[in-house]
Amino acid sequence: MDREISPPPLKRRRVAEAEVKKYRDISPEALRLFSWNINGISPFIQKPITSFFASNTSATNITNSAPQQPSLRDFLRRHNFPTLLFLQEIKINPADSPTQNALSRAIKRPPSEPEFNPDYVCHFCLPHDKHNATGFGRKVYGVCSIVRKDFADSYVAQMRTVDWDAEGRFSVIETKAGLDVPKLAIFNVYMVNGTDYPYKDSVTGEIVGKRHERKLEVHRLLQAEIGTLENDGFQVIVAGDINIARAPVDGHPNLRTHPYQHVLNREDFSRRFLDISSNDKGEESSKNESRSLGMIDTFRHLHPKKKDYSYYPRGRAFGDSCDRVDMVLCSTSLASNCVEAGMLATAADRGTSDHVPIYATFDFSERPGASRRESRSLEDLQAD
């Protein structure tokens, strides 16, 4: 990797100061979205073992020296209460209401915070596929969309799932248009990981192919869903774990090419969602999935050559092997509104997951003299 994982103390101080200024410079109407494959919600809602000790001097010393429990509320507060926080791979059994309630409580404003600090609501999409989502006591997959309550009250028309997914991978927020904010459809996605494991019909349980083939089918279905929404006047944002690294710049030390099906999956994703040149190949049809959506990869849009990554597999030293597989995509019409995109790879932000949070900001205000292509990511601030 050609960048420092953590800047030296002086740079860290400058980054922190500039980060505060960055949030002041963004319009209050901006939509700030964070997305994170959290790889299991348990560390964020379970009681630390020290909470079971009696309250005495010895126990207090143990508590004070113990690592701080990961906190979603702290994450929201630290990043100035973003509009949206999308979580993937939350691993909650769909029948486990107590854990769902615990997550909802974990994002609420506690009594110790000022009343002007925002509150949040959440929407779950959990697996109900009895043939493909049965592992670990059905604690697999699952996404949760955490929405700032003032935004939900003012703009959100509905939060829904999609009828072609039974594995708990897709949550959709549809908004109403505001004075400056267009009508949006915002997807929280945990795309299928292509493997040679069998995929079963979600109704009959019959093996109908491999997970690779299901991945390609999900590409087609999502493309058609987005195409329909855009035809209905929505501008679309897709955020989450895409489970694809797009190009050599997105993989370290190299891009995965074996087995070759990974290459085909990558090409299919680019052709359907990103590569508008594929629309000039002479095979036009009225079907939504026949033409590339020509969406914008926000990070690559603002950082054409920057090497940065969102997935760091366990069992390797941090930074030895990594890929950019988490992304925020948007309709072409939103490209000029995207003013930030980046990743949070600090130890404080990446927590217990093998993925790090990513973010993008869409500013819908008219700011005289401000360039919408200005990028103020943490990585750029470090380079200042």
Short mmCIF file of C-alpha atoms in Angstrom, two decimals:
data_model
loop_
_atom_site.label_atom_id
_atom_site.label_comp_id
_atom_site.label_asym_id
_atom_site.label_seq_id
_atom_site.Cartn_x
_atom_site.Cartn_y
_atom_site.Cartn_z
CA MET A 1 0.00 0.00 0.00
CA ASP A 2 1.27 3.47 -0.84
CA ARG A 3 -0.24 5.33 2.11
CA GLU A 4 0.13 5.32 5.86
CA ILE A 5 -2.54 3.37 7.73
CA SER A 6 -2.42 5.87 10.58
CA PRO A 7 -0.96 9.39 10.34
CA PRO A 8 1.61 10.56 12.91
CA PRO A 9 0.31 12.59 15.91
CA LEU A 10 0.69 16.01 14.28
CA LYS A 11 -1.26 14.93 11.22
CA ARG A 12 -3.90 13.24 13.36
CA ARG A 13 -4.42 16.56 15.15
CA ARG A 14 -4.70 18.43 11.86
CA VAL A 15 -7.12 15.83 10.50
CA ALA A 16 -9.35 16.15 13.56
CA GLU A 17 -9.39 19.96 13.32
CA ALA A 18 -10.09 19.89 9.59
CA GLU A 19 -12.79 17.27 10.05
CA VAL A 20 -14.72 19.59 12.38
CA LYS A 21 -14.44 22.38 9.80
CA LYS A 22 -15.56 20.00 7.07
CA TYR A 23 -18.84 19.28 8.83
CA ARG A 24 -19.43 23.02 9.34
CA ASP A 25 -18.91 23.66 5.60
CA ILE A 26 -21.55 21.13 4.51
CA SER A 27 -25.10 22.39 4.21
CA PRO A 28 -27.59 21.26 6.88
CA GLU A 29 -29.67 19.95 3.97
CA ALA A 30 -26.88 17.58 2.92
CA LEU A 31 -27.59 13.86 3.04
CA ARG A 32 -24.68 12.18 4.82
CA LEU A 33 -24.65 8.42 4.50
CA PHE A 34 -22.40 5.89 6.24
CA SER A 35 -22.38 2.20 5.40
CA TRP A 36 -20.70 -0.66 7.24
CA ASN A 37 -20.61 -4.42 6.97
CA ILE A 38 -20.54 -4.90 10.71
CA ASN A 39 -20.02 -8.70 10.66
CA GLY A 40 -22.38 -9.36 13.56
CA ILE A 41 -24.23 -6.96 15.84
CA SER A 42 -23.50 -8.81 19.09
CA PRO A 43 -20.43 -6.79 20.19
CA PHE A 44 -22.50 -3.61 19.99
CA ILE A 45 -25.42 -4.69 22.15
CA GLN A 46 -24.18 -7.36 24.55
CA LYS A 47 -23.30 -6.37 28.10
CA PRO A 48 -19.56 -6.31 28.81
CA ILE A 49 -18.46 -8.97 31.28
CA THR A 50 -17.44 -6.29 33.77
CA SER A 51 -21.09 -5.27 34.18
CA PHE A 52 -21.67 -8.45 36.16
CA PHE A 53 -19.12 -7.57 38.86
CA ALA A 54 -20.22 -6.10 42.16
CA SER A 55 -19.67 -2.36 42.53
CA ASN A 56 -16.51 -2.23 44.64
CA THR A 57 -13.05 -0.75 44.28
CA SER A 58 -11.56 -3.82 42.66
CA ALA A 59 -14.38 -4.11 40.15
CA THR A 60 -14.14 -0.41 39.34
CA ASN A 61 -10.47 -0.79 38.54
CA ILE A 62 -11.25 -3.73 36.25
CA THR A 63 -13.98 -1.76 34.50
CA ASN A 64 -11.79 1.27 33.96
CA SER A 65 -8.99 -0.78 32.46
CA ALA A 66 -11.22 -2.87 30.17
CA PRO A 67 -11.51 -2.04 26.46
CA GLN A 68 -14.48 0.17 25.72
CA GLN A 69 -17.50 -1.66 24.36
CA PRO A 70 -18.26 -0.79 20.71
CA SER A 71 -21.17 1.64 20.54
CA LEU A 72 -23.34 2.58 17.61
CA ARG A 73 -24.48 5.72 19.39
CA ASP A 74 -20.85 6.76 19.90
CA PHE A 75 -20.22 6.17 16.19
CA LEU A 76 -23.17 8.39 15.25
CA ARG A 77 -22.10 11.09 17.70
CA ARG A 78 -18.46 10.98 16.61
CA HIS A 79 -19.49 11.56 13.01
CA ASN A 80 -21.79 14.46 13.79
CA PHE A 81 -25.03 12.48 13.57
CA PRO A 82 -25.24 11.51 9.88
CA THR A 83 -28.55 11.21 8.05
CA LEU A 84 -28.22 7.47 7.50
CA LEU A 85 -26.17 4.57 8.82
CA PHE A 86 -26.55 1.35 6.85
CA LEU A 87 -25.41 -1.90 8.47
CA GLN A 88 -24.92 -5.20 6.65
CA GLU A 89 -24.38 -8.74 7.92
CA ILE A 90 -25.97 -7.97 11.27
CA LYS A 91 -26.59 -11.70 11.89
CA ILE A 92 -29.89 -11.59 13.78
CA ASN A 93 -32.31 -14.52 13.78
CA PRO A 94 -35.58 -13.16 12.29
CA ALA A 95 -37.51 -14.53 15.30
CA ASP A 96 -35.18 -12.81 17.79
CA SER A 97 -37.22 -9.75 18.74
CA PRO A 98 -35.15 -8.99 21.89
CA THR A 99 -31.98 -8.49 19.85
CA GLN A 100 -33.80 -6.32 17.33
CA ASN A 101 -35.19 -4.24 20.21
CA ALA A 102 -31.71 -4.01 21.75
CA LEU A 103 -30.31 -2.63 18.51
CA SER A 104 -33.14 -0.08 18.35
CA ARG A 105 -32.32 1.01 21.91
CA ALA A 106 -28.60 1.23 21.13
CA ILE A 107 -29.16 4.06 18.63
CA LYS A 108 -31.63 6.04 20.76
CA ARG A 109 -30.64 9.31 22.41
CA PRO A 110 -29.80 8.49 26.05
CA PRO A 111 -30.96 10.76 28.90
CA SER A 112 -27.37 11.91 29.39
CA GLU A 113 -27.33 13.64 25.97
CA PRO A 114 -28.81 17.08 25.24
CA GLU A 115 -32.35 17.03 23.90
CA PHE A 116 -31.24 18.78 20.70
CA ASN A 117 -29.10 15.77 19.75
CA PRO A 118 -31.04 13.81 17.14
CA ASP A 119 -32.80 10.51 17.64
CA TYR A 120 -32.87 7.61 15.18
CA VAL A 121 -35.24 4.91 13.94
CA CYS A 122 -34.31 1.69 12.19
CA HIS A 123 -35.69 -0.69 9.59
CA PHE A 124 -34.70 -4.37 9.50
CA CYS A 125 -34.51 -6.76 6.59
CA LEU A 126 -33.80 -10.24 7.95
CA PRO A 127 -33.63 -13.63 6.19
CA HIS A 128 -36.76 -15.77 5.87
CA ASP A 129 -35.32 -18.20 3.33
CA LYS A 130 -35.59 -21.63 4.99
CA HIS A 131 -33.31 -23.28 2.43
CA ASN A 132 -30.45 -20.81 1.86
CA ALA A 133 -30.21 -18.90 5.14
CA THR A 134 -30.14 -21.58 7.83
CA GLY A 135 -26.56 -21.51 9.14
CA PHE A 136 -25.53 -20.56 12.70
CA GLY A 137 -29.06 -20.84 14.02
CA ARG A 138 -30.34 -18.61 11.19
CA LYS A 139 -28.05 -15.82 12.40
CA VAL A 140 -26.77 -15.03 8.92
CA TYR A 141 -26.93 -12.07 6.54
CA GLY A 142 -29.46 -9.35 7.42
CA VAL A 143 -29.30 -5.58 6.99
CA CYS A 144 -30.47 -2.68 9.14
CA SER A 145 -31.09 0.86 7.91
CA ILE A 146 -30.68 3.45 10.67
CA VAL A 147 -32.37 6.75 9.81
CA ARG A 148 -32.16 10.06 11.63
CA LYS A 149 -35.66 10.75 12.92
CA ASP A 150 -35.96 14.32 11.67
CA PHE A 151 -35.11 13.13 8.15
CA ALA A 152 -37.56 10.23 8.47
CA ASP A 153 -40.34 12.54 9.65
CA SER A 154 -39.77 15.13 6.92
CA TYR A 155 -38.82 13.08 3.87
CA VAL A 156 -39.31 9.31 4.17
CA ALA A 157 -42.40 8.01 2.38
CA GLN A 158 -41.74 4.33 3.08
CA MET A 159 -39.07 1.84 4.11
CA ARG A 160 -39.47 -1.52 2.40
CA THR A 161 -37.82 -4.70 1.19
CA VAL A 162 -37.87 -6.25 -2.31
CA ASP A 163 -40.00 -9.25 -3.25
CA TRP A 164 -37.17 -11.11 -5.02
CA ASP A 165 -34.92 -11.39 -1.96
CA ALA A 166 -35.54 -13.83 0.89
CA GLU A 167 -32.04 -13.78 2.38
CA GLY A 168 -32.31 -10.43 4.16
CA ARG A 169 -30.05 -8.48 1.82
CA PHE A 170 -31.98 -5.44 0.56
CA SER A 171 -33.71 -2.57 2.32
CA VAL A 172 -35.07 0.43 0.40
CA ILE A 173 -35.88 3.92 1.68
CA GLU A 174 -38.16 5.93 -0.62
CA THR A 175 -38.37 9.66 0.04
CA LYS A 176 -40.60 12.54 -0.93
CA ALA A 177 -39.13 15.48 -2.79
CA GLY A 178 -38.41 18.58 -0.72
CA LEU A 179 -37.57 22.18 -1.58
CA ASP A 180 -34.03 21.28 -2.66
CA VAL A 181 -33.98 17.50 -2.17
CA PRO A 182 -35.15 15.32 -5.08
CA LYS A 183 -37.28 12.20 -4.75
CA LEU A 184 -34.83 9.46 -3.75
CA ALA A 185 -34.73 5.68 -3.52
CA ILE A 186 -31.83 4.69 -1.24
CA PHE A 187 -30.82 1.01 -1.18
CA ASN A 188 -29.00 -0.68 1.69
CA VAL A 189 -27.49 -3.76 0.02
CA TYR A 190 -25.54 -6.85 1.01
CA MET A 191 -24.85 -8.41 -2.37
CA VAL A 192 -24.43 -12.17 -2.77
CA ASN A 193 -20.88 -13.49 -2.53
CA GLY A 194 -20.18 -15.67 -5.56
CA THR A 195 -19.04 -19.18 -4.58
CA ASP A 196 -19.36 -22.75 -5.84
CA TYR A 197 -21.73 -23.63 -2.99
CA PRO A 198 -25.20 -24.71 -4.14
CA TYR A 199 -28.13 -22.30 -4.31
CA LYS A 200 -31.57 -23.77 -3.65
CA ASP A 201 -34.97 -22.64 -4.78
CA SER A 202 -36.23 -20.59 -1.83
CA VAL A 203 -39.67 -22.26 -2.00
CA THR A 204 -39.01 -25.90 -2.95
CA GLY A 205 -35.46 -26.33 -1.66
CA GLU A 206 -34.38 -27.87 -4.96
CA ILE A 207 -30.79 -27.11 -6.00
CA VAL A 208 -31.02 -24.80 -9.01
CA GLY A 209 -27.41 -23.70 -9.40
CA LYS A 210 -24.41 -22.28 -7.58
CA ARG A 211 -24.08 -19.10 -5.53
CA HIS A 212 -22.19 -17.63 -8.49
CA GLU A 213 -25.32 -17.99 -10.63
CA ARG A 214 -27.50 -16.51 -7.90
CA LYS A 215 -25.14 -13.55 -7.72
CA LEU A 216 -25.63 -12.87 -11.44
CA GLU A 217 -29.40 -13.23 -11.06
CA VAL A 218 -29.39 -10.71 -8.20
CA HIS A 219 -27.44 -8.29 -10.43
CA ARG A 220 -30.20 -8.59 -13.03
CA LEU A 221 -33.02 -8.21 -10.52
CA LEU A 222 -31.47 -5.19 -8.81
CA GLN A 223 -30.77 -3.54 -12.16
CA ALA A 224 -34.41 -3.97 -13.18
CA GLU A 225 -35.63 -2.63 -9.80
CA ILE A 226 -33.46 0.47 -10.11
CA GLY A 227 -34.47 0.99 -13.74
CA THR A 228 -38.15 0.94 -12.78
CA LEU A 229 -37.58 3.46 -9.98
CA GLU A 230 -35.65 5.82 -12.25
CA ASN A 231 -38.45 5.59 -14.81
CA ASP A 232 -40.85 6.58 -12.02
CA GLY A 233 -38.88 9.76 -11.30
CA PHE A 234 -36.64 8.55 -8.45
CA GLN A 235 -32.95 9.30 -8.25
CA VAL A 236 -31.22 6.27 -6.78
CA ILE A 237 -28.42 5.69 -4.28
CA VAL A 238 -27.08 2.19 -3.64
CA ALA A 239 -24.82 1.71 -0.60
CA GLY A 240 -23.36 -1.37 1.00
CA ASP A 241 -21.24 -4.45 0.55
CA ILE A 242 -21.15 -5.10 -3.21
CA ASN A 243 -18.88 -8.16 -2.84
CA ILE A 244 -16.94 -7.14 -5.95
CA ALA A 245 -13.67 -5.25 -6.35
CA ARG A 246 -13.98 -3.34 -9.60
CA ALA A 247 -10.45 -2.91 -10.96
CA PRO A 248 -6.76 -3.53 -10.18
CA VAL A 249 -6.61 -0.26 -8.20
CA ASP A 250 -9.25 -1.72 -5.87
CA GLY A 251 -7.26 -4.79 -4.78
CA HIS A 252 -4.04 -5.13 -2.81
CA PRO A 253 -1.61 -6.70 -3.50
CA ASN A 254 -3.63 -7.71 -6.56
CA LEU A 255 -7.16 -8.19 -7.86
CA ARG A 256 -8.74 -11.61 -7.43
CA THR A 257 -8.95 -13.44 -10.77
CA HIS A 258 -9.17 -17.10 -9.75
CA PRO A 259 -11.46 -18.89 -10.19
CA TYR A 260 -12.30 -17.14 -13.44
CA GLN A 261 -15.97 -16.83 -12.49
CA HIS A 262 -14.97 -13.89 -10.29
CA VAL A 263 -13.82 -12.08 -13.43
CA LEU A 264 -17.16 -12.81 -15.11
CA ASN A 265 -19.08 -11.59 -12.05
CA ARG A 266 -17.07 -8.37 -12.08
CA GLU A 267 -17.71 -7.81 -15.79
CA ASP A 268 -21.43 -8.45 -15.36
CA PHE A 269 -21.66 -5.95 -12.50
CA SER A 270 -19.84 -3.25 -14.47
CA ARG A 271 -21.89 -3.85 -17.60
CA ARG A 272 -25.24 -3.65 -15.80
CA PHE A 273 -24.59 -0.83 -13.35
CA LEU A 274 -21.65 1.32 -14.43
CA ASP A 275 -20.38 0.95 -17.98
CA ILE A 276 -22.53 3.22 -20.11
CA SER A 277 -20.47 2.33 -23.19
CA SER A 278 -22.18 -1.08 -23.19
CA ASN A 279 -25.33 0.74 -24.31
CA ASP A 280 -23.71 1.38 -27.69
CA LYS A 281 -23.37 -2.28 -28.65
CA GLY A 282 -26.51 -2.38 -30.77
CA GLU A 283 -28.64 -4.67 -28.58
CA GLU A 284 -31.34 -2.31 -27.37
CA SER A 285 -34.63 -3.41 -25.85
CA SER A 286 -37.45 -1.88 -23.85
CA LYS A 287 -36.55 -3.99 -20.80
CA ASN A 288 -34.84 -2.12 -17.98
CA GLU A 289 -32.11 -4.72 -17.60
CA SER A 290 -31.04 -4.46 -21.27
CA ARG A 291 -29.22 -1.16 -20.85
CA SER A 292 -26.52 -0.18 -18.38
CA LEU A 293 -27.75 2.12 -15.65
CA GLY A 294 -24.60 4.20 -16.00
CA MET A 295 -24.42 4.78 -12.24
CA ILE A 296 -21.61 6.70 -10.54
CA ASP A 297 -19.17 5.00 -8.16
CA THR A 298 -18.91 7.95 -5.79
CA PHE A 299 -15.48 7.13 -4.38
CA ARG A 300 -13.91 6.56 -7.79
CA HIS A 301 -15.75 9.63 -9.15
CA LEU A 302 -14.02 11.86 -6.59
CA HIS A 303 -10.77 9.88 -6.29
CA PRO A 304 -9.93 8.51 -9.78
CA LYS A 305 -6.58 6.96 -8.81
CA LYS A 306 -6.59 6.73 -5.01
CA LYS A 307 -5.81 3.32 -3.51
CA ASP A 308 -8.04 2.70 -0.53
CA TYR A 309 -9.82 -0.37 0.73
CA SER A 310 -12.82 -1.44 2.77
CA TYR A 311 -12.28 -5.19 3.38
CA TYR A 312 -9.37 -6.52 5.43
CA PRO A 313 -9.65 -10.32 5.89
CA ARG A 314 -8.96 -11.85 9.26
CA GLY A 315 -5.83 -13.91 9.72
CA ARG A 316 -3.64 -11.34 7.92
CA ALA A 317 -1.84 -8.30 9.26
CA PHE A 318 -3.95 -5.20 8.70
CA GLY A 319 -3.14 -3.84 5.24
CA ASP A 320 -1.35 -6.94 3.91
CA SER A 321 -4.34 -8.02 1.85
CA CYS A 322 -7.38 -5.82 1.21
CA ASP A 323 -10.02 -4.92 -1.35
CA ARG A 324 -12.50 -2.13 -2.00
CA VAL A 325 -15.72 -4.13 -2.12
CA ASP A 326 -18.01 -1.71 -0.25
CA MET A 327 -19.35 1.17 -2.35
CA VAL A 328 -21.86 3.99 -2.63
CA LEU A 329 -23.30 4.23 -6.15
CA CYS A 330 -25.71 6.88 -7.39
CA SER A 331 -27.74 7.83 -10.44
CA THR A 332 -25.83 9.94 -12.94
CA SER A 333 -28.10 12.87 -12.15
CA LEU A 334 -26.71 12.97 -8.59
CA ALA A 335 -23.04 13.12 -9.61
CA SER A 336 -22.79 16.90 -9.16
CA ASN A 337 -24.36 16.65 -5.69
CA CYS A 338 -21.76 14.20 -4.40
CA VAL A 339 -19.20 16.24 -2.45
CA GLU A 340 -17.54 13.56 -0.31
CA ALA A 341 -16.72 9.88 -0.44
CA GLY A 342 -14.25 7.87 1.57
CA MET A 343 -13.42 5.11 4.03
CA LEU A 344 -12.72 5.09 7.77
CA ALA A 345 -9.85 2.70 8.37
CA THR A 346 -8.71 3.98 11.75
CA ALA A 347 -8.64 1.53 14.67
CA ALA A 348 -11.34 3.54 16.42
CA ASP A 349 -13.72 3.27 13.48
CA ARG A 350 -13.21 -0.25 12.14
CA GLY A 351 -14.13 -1.92 15.43
CA THR A 352 -14.58 -5.69 15.47
CA SER A 353 -15.48 -6.17 11.80
CA ASP A 354 -13.31 -7.27 8.89
CA HIS A 355 -14.82 -4.34 6.94
CA VAL A 356 -14.37 -0.64 7.63
CA PRO A 357 -17.14 1.96 7.36
CA ILE A 358 -17.51 3.91 4.14
CA TYR A 359 -19.31 7.20 3.60
CA ALA A 360 -20.63 9.62 0.98
CA THR A 361 -22.25 13.04 1.23
CA PHE A 362 -24.79 14.53 -1.18
CA ASP A 363 -25.27 18.29 -0.88
CA PHE A 364 -28.49 19.56 -2.45
CA SER A 365 -28.07 23.22 -1.50
CA GLU A 366 -27.14 25.93 -3.93
CA ARG A 367 -23.90 27.37 -2.58
CA PRO A 368 -22.58 30.28 -4.69
CA GLY A 369 -18.95 29.78 -5.60
CA ALA A 370 -18.76 26.25 -4.17
CA SER A 371 -17.55 23.49 -6.41
CA ARG A 372 -19.61 20.32 -6.12
CA ARG A 373 -16.56 18.34 -7.18
CA GLU A 374 -14.65 19.48 -4.08
CA SER A 375 -13.61 16.35 -2.21
CA ARG A 376 -13.02 16.62 1.52
CA SER A 377 -12.37 13.04 2.50
CA LEU A 378 -10.21 12.18 5.49
CA GLU A 379 -7.54 10.84 3.16
CA ASP A 380 -7.31 14.16 1.30
CA LEU A 381 -7.09 16.03 4.60
CA GLN A 382 -4.16 13.85 5.63
CA ALA A 383 -2.38 14.80 2.43
CA ASP A 384 -2.87 18.57 2.98
#
